[in-house]
Every structure is written in structure tokens, then in C-alpha cells.
PDB file of C-alpha atoms in Angstrom:
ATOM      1  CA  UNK Z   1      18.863  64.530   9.027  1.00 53.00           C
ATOM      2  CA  UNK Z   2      20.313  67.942   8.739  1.00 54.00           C
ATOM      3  CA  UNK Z   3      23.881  68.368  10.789  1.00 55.00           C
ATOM      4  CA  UNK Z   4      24.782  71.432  12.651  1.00 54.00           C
ATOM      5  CA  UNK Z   5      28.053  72.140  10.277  1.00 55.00           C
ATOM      6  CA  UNK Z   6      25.829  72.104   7.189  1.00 53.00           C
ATOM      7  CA  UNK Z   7      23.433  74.404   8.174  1.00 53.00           C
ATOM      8  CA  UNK Z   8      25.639  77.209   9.240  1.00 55.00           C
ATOM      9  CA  UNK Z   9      27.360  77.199   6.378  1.00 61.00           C
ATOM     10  CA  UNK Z  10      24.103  77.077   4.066  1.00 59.00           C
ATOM     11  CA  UNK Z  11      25.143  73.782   2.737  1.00 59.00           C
ATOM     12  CA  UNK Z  12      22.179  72.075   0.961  1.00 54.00           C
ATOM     13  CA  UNK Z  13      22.158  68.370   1.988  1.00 54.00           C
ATOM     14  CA  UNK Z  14      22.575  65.726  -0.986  1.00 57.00           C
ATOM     15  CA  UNK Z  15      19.080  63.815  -1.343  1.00 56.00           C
ATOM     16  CA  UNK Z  16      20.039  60.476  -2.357  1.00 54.00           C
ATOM     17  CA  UNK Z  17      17.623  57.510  -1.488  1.00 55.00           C
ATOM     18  CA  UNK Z  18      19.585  55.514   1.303  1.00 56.00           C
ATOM     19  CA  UNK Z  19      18.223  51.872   0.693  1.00 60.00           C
ATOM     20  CA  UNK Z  20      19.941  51.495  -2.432  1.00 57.00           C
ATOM     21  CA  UNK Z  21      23.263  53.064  -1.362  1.00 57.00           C
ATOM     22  CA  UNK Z  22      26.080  50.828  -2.377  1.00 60.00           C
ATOM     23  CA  UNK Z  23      28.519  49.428   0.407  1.00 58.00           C
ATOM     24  CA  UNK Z  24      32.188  50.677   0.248  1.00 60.00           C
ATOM     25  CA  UNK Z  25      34.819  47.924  -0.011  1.00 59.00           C
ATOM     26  CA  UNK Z  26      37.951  47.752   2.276  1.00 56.00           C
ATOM     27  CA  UNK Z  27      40.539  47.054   0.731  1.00 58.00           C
ATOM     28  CA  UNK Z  28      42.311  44.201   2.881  1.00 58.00           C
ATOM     29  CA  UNK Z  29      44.539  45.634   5.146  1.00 59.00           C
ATOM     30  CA  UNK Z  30      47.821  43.539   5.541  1.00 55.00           C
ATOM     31  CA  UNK Z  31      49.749  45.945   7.739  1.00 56.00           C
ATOM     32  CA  UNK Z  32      47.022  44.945  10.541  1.00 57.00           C
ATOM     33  CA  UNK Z  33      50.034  42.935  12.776  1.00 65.00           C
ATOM     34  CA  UNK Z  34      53.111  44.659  11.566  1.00 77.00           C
ATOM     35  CA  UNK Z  35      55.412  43.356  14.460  1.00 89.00           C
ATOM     36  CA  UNK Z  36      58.520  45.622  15.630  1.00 93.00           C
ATOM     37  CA  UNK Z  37      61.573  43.479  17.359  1.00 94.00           C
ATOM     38  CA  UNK Z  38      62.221  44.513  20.859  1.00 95.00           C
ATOM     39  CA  UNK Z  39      64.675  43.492  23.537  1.00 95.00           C
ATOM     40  CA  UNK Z  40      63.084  43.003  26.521  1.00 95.00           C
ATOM     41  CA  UNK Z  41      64.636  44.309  29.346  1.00 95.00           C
ATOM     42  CA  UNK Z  42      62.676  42.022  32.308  1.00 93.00           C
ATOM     43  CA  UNK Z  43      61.004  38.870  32.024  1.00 90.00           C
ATOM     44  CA  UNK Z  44      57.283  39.311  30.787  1.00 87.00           C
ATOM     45  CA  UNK Z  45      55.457  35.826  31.472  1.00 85.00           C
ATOM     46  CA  UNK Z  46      53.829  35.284  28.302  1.00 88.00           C
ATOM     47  CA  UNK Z  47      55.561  37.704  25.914  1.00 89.00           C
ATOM     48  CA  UNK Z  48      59.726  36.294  26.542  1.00 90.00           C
ATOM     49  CA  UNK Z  49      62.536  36.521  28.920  1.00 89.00           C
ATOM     50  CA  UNK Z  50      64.612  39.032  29.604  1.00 92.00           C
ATOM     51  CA  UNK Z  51      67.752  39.605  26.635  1.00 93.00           C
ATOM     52  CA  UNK Z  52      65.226  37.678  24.008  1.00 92.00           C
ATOM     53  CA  UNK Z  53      64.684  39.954  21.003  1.00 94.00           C
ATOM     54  CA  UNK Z  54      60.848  39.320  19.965  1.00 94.00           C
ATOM     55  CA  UNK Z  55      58.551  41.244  17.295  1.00 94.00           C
ATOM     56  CA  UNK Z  56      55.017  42.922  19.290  1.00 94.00           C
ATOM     57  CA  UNK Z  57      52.580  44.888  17.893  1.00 92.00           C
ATOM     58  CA  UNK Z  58      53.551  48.417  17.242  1.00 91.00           C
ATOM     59  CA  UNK Z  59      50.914  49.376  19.261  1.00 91.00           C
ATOM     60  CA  UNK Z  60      51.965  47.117  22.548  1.00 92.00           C
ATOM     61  CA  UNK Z  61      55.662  47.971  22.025  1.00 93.00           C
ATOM     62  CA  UNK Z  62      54.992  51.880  21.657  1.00 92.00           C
ATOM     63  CA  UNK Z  63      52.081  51.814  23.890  1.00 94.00           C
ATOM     64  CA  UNK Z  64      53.226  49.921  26.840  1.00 93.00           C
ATOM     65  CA  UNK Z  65      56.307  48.348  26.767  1.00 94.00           C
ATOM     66  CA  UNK Z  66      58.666  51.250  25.388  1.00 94.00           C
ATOM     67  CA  UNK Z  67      57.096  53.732  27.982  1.00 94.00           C
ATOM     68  CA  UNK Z  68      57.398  51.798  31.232  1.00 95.00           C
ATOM     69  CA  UNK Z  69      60.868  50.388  30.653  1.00 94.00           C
ATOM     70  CA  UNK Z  70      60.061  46.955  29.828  1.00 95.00           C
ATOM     71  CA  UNK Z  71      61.719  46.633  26.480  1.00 95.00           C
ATOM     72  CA  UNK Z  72      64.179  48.278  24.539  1.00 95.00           C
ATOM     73  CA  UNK Z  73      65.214  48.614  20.206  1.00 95.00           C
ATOM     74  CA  UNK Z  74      67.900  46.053  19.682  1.00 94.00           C
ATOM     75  CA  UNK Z  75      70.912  47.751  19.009  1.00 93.00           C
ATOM     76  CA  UNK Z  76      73.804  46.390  19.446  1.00 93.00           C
ATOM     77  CA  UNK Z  77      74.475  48.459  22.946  1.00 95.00           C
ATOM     78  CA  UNK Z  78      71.450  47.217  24.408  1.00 94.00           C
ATOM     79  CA  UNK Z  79      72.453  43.754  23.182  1.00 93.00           C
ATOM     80  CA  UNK Z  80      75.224  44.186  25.101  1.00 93.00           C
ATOM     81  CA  UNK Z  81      73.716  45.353  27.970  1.00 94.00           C
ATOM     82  CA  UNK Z  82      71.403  42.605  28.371  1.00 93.00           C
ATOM     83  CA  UNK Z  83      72.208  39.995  27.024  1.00 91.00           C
ATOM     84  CA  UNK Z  84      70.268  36.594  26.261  1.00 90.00           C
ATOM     85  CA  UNK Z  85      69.125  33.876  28.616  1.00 87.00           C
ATOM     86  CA  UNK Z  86      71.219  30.768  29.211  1.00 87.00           C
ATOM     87  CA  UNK Z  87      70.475  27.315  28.938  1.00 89.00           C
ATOM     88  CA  UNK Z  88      70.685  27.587  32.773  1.00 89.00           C
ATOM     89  CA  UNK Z  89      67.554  29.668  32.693  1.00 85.00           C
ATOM     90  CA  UNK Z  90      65.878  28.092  30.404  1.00 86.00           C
ATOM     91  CA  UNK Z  91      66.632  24.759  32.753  1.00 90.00           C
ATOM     92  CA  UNK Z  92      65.693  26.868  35.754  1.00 87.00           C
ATOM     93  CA  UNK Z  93      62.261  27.967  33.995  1.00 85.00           C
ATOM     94  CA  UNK Z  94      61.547  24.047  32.961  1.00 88.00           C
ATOM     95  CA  UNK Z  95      61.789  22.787  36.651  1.00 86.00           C
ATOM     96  CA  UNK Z  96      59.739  25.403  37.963  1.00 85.00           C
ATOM     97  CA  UNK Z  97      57.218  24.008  35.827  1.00 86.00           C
ATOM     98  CA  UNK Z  98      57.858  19.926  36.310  1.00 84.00           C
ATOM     99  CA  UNK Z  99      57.659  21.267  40.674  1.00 82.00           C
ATOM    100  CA  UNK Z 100      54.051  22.880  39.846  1.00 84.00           C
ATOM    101  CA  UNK Z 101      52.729  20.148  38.277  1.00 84.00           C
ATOM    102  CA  UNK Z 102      53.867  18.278  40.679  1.00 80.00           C
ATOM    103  CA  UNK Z 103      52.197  20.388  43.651  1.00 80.00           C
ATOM    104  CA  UNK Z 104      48.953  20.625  41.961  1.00 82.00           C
ATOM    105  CA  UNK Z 105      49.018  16.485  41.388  1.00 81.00           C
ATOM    106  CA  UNK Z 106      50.256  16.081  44.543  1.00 81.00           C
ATOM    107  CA  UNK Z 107      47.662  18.309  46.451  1.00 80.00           C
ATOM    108  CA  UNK Z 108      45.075  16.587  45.185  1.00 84.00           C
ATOM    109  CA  UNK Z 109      46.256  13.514  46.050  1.00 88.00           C
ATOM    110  CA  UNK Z 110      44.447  11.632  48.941  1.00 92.00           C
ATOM    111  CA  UNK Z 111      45.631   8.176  50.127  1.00 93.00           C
ATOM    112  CA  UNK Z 112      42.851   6.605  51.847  1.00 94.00           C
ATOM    113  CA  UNK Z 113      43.751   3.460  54.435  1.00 94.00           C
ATOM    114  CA  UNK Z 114      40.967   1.289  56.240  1.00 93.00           C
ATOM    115  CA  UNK Z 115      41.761  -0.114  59.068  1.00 91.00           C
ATOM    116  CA  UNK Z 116      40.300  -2.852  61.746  1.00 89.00           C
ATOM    117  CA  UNK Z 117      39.902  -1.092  65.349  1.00 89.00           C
ATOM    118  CA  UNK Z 118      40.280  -3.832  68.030  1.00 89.00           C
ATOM    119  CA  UNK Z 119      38.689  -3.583  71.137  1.00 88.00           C
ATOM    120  CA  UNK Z 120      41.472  -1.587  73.127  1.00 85.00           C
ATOM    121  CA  UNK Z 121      40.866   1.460  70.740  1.00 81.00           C
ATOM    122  CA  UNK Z 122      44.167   0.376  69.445  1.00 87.00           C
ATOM    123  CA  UNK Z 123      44.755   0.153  64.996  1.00 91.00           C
ATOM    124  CA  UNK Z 124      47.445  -1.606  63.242  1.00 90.00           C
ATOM    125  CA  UNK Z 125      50.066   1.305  62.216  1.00 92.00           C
ATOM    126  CA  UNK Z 126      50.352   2.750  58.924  1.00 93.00           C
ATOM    127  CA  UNK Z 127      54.294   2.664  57.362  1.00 93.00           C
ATOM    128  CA  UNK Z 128      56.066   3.817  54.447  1.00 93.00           C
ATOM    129  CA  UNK Z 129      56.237   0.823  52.944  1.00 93.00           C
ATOM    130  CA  UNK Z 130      52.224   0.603  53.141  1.00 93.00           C
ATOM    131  CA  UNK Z 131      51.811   4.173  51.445  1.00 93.00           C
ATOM    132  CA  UNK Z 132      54.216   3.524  48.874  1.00 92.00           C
ATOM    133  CA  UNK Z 133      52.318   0.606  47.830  1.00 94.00           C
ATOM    134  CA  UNK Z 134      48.760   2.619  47.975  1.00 92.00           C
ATOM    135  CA  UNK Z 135      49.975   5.392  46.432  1.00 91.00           C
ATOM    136  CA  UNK Z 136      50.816   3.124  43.407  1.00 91.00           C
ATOM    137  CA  UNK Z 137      47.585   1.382  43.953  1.00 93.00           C
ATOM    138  CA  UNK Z 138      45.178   4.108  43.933  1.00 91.00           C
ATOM    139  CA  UNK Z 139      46.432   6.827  42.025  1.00 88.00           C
ATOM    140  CA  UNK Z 140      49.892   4.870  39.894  1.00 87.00           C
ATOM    141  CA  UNK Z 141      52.202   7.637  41.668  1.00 86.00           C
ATOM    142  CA  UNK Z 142      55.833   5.452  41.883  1.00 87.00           C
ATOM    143  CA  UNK Z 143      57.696   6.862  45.122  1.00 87.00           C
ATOM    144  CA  UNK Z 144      60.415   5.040  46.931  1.00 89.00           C
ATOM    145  CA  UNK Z 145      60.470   4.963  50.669  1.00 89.00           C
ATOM    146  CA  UNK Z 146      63.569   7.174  51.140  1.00 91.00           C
ATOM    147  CA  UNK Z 147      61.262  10.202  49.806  1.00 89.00           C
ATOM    148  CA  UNK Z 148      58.920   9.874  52.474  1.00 91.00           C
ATOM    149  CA  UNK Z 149      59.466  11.651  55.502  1.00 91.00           C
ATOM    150  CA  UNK Z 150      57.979  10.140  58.635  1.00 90.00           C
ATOM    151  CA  UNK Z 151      59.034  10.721  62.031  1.00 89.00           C
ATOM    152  CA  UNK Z 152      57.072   7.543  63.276  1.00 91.00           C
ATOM    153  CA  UNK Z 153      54.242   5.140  61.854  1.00 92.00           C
ATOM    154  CA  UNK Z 154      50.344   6.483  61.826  1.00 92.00           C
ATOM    155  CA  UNK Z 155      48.614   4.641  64.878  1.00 91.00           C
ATOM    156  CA  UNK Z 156      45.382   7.371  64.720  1.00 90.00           C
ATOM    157  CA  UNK Z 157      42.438   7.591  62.769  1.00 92.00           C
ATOM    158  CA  UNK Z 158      41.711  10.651  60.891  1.00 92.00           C
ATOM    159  CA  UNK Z 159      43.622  12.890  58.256  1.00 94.00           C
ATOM    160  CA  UNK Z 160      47.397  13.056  58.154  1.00 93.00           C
ATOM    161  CA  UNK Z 161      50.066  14.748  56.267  1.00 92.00           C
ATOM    162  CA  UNK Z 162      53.020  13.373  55.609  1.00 92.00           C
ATOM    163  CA  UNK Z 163      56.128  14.992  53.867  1.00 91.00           C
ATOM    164  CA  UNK Z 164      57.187  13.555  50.567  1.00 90.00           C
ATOM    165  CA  UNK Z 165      60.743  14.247  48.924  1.00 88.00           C
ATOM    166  CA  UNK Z 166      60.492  14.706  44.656  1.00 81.00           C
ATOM    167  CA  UNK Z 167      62.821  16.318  42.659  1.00 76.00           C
ATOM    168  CA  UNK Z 168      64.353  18.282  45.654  1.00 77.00           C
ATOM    169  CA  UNK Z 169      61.561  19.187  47.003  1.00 81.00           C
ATOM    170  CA  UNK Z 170      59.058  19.117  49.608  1.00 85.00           C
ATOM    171  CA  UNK Z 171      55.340  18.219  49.115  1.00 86.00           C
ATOM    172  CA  UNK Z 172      52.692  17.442  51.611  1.00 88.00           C
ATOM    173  CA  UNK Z 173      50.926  14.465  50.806  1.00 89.00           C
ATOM    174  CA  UNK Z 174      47.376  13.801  52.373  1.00 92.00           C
ATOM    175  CA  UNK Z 175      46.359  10.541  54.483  1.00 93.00           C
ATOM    176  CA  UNK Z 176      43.139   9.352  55.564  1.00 94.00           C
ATOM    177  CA  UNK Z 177      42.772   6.520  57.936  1.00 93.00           C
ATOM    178  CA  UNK Z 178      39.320   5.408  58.655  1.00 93.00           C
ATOM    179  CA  UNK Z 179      37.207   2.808  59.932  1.00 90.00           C
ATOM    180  CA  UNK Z 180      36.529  -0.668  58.729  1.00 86.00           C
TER     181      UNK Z 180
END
């Protein structure tokens, strides 16, 4: 097929049969990840902290992070300027993880309680002592009674939530009282 460029300028296209044209090699190319250190000036989820000197792509560094502020060269200005996380962060960072786990386990979690109704309409009442013992039962979760936080015993059927104390902080755990 003739191109534009080649016919204005009288250019005669080469003939050359096009099933048997050889394939041109690459040559490997191993500057494809050439990293560049950065010092990252805010905390980037899955990239580093904040102060932590880590090697991107050129590309992301001169692309995106460079541009919108997000990172900086390390030189030893900017090192002092921000400088690198503590342990204290990093202890910070690892107990924000432990309390998600926790609040995904723990919001799945549904402690399930059958109970005799006696003629009055009346059930025996659920205690702490009783969900600590189910909640080892059914789903091997090892609380203490002084985590849970009940203002009185369950006398209803139905769902309930009740407040449980880990780590330092609150979760909601899910009862369900229901018919024998």
C-alpha cells in the first residue's frame, strides 16, 4: 500500500515479498524498571510512609509523585526536613491492623442461644458468663467477662448487641436468642 509521504515526494515503494520478511530481534531491555530513590513526603498506603526513602519507577516518581508534592530527591535537607518514621509509628500502623482484623472477625461473629419459653412468656436470662462460654464454644474466640459490657442480662428473644472490650477497644458483638 502506497503512503501519502511517498507519493508526494515521488518515492518508488520497495517491492519485497512480505511472507518471508524476517522478524527483528529486541535486544533485551534491562533498563525496563530502573528505580529512582525518593523521600516521600506523606504516607502513600502501598508505596511507604512518610520520611522512608524508597526507589519507584522513573516514570511514577516523575510522572506523579514529583509533580503533586508527594515525594521529594533525598538530599540531605529534605532528610532533614522529614525525617523517618519511629518505631512508635510503625507500632501505631501494626495495631491498626491487629483492631481491623479484629472488627471484620468480630462482625461476623454471631452467638446463637436457644432457649426454653415457659408458659408466662417468661425465658431464662442470658449472662456474661453464658456468652463467654459460647463464644468459645462456637466460634474458639477466648474473652474474659470483664470485656463484656452489659448493662443487665438478655431476658428477650431476638437479636442483641452487646459491647465487647479487646485491645482498647470497642466492638459490637451479635446475639441471637431463639426458640427451643
Amino acid at each position: 500500500m502506497l503512503g501519502y509521504a511517498s507519493l508526494v515526494r515521488g518515492r518508488v515503494p520497495a517491492t519485497t515479498n512480505t511472507q518471508h520478511r524476517r522478524c527483528i530481534q529486541i535486544p533485551s531491555r534491562s533498563y525496563a524498571f530502573s528505580p529512582i530513590q525518593v523521600l516521600l513526603t506523606e504516607d502513600m498506603g502501598r508505596t511507604g510512609l512518610k520520611g522512608e526513602v524508597v526507589p519507584v519507577k522513573k516514570g511514577y516518581a516523575r510522572n506523579k509523585l514529583l509533580p503533586r508534592g508527594l515525594a521529594v530527591y533525598p538530599t540531605p535537607e529534605n532528610r532533614m526536613k522529614y525525617p523517618p518514621p519511629t518505631k512508635e509509628v510503625f507500632e501505631k500502623i501494626e495495631r491498626q491492623k491487629e483492631l481491623d482484623q479484629m472488627t471484620k472477625k468480630i462482625g461476623s461473629i454471631v452467638i446463637e442461644f436457644r432457649r426454653h419459653v415457659f408458659p408466662a412468656g417468661e425465658i431464662n436470662p442470658v449472662t456474661k458468663d453464658m456468652i463467654v462460654e459460647k463464644a468459645w464454644k462456637q466460634h474458639r474466640m477466648n474473652l474474659d467477662e470483664e470485656q463484656i459490657r452489659m448493662e443487665r442480662e438478655i431476658t428477650a428473644l431476638g437479636q442483641h448487641s452487646v459491647l465487647v472490650q479487646i485491645i482498647g477497644a470497642d466492638f459490637t458483638l451479635r446475639i441471637d436468642v431463639k426458640r427451643r
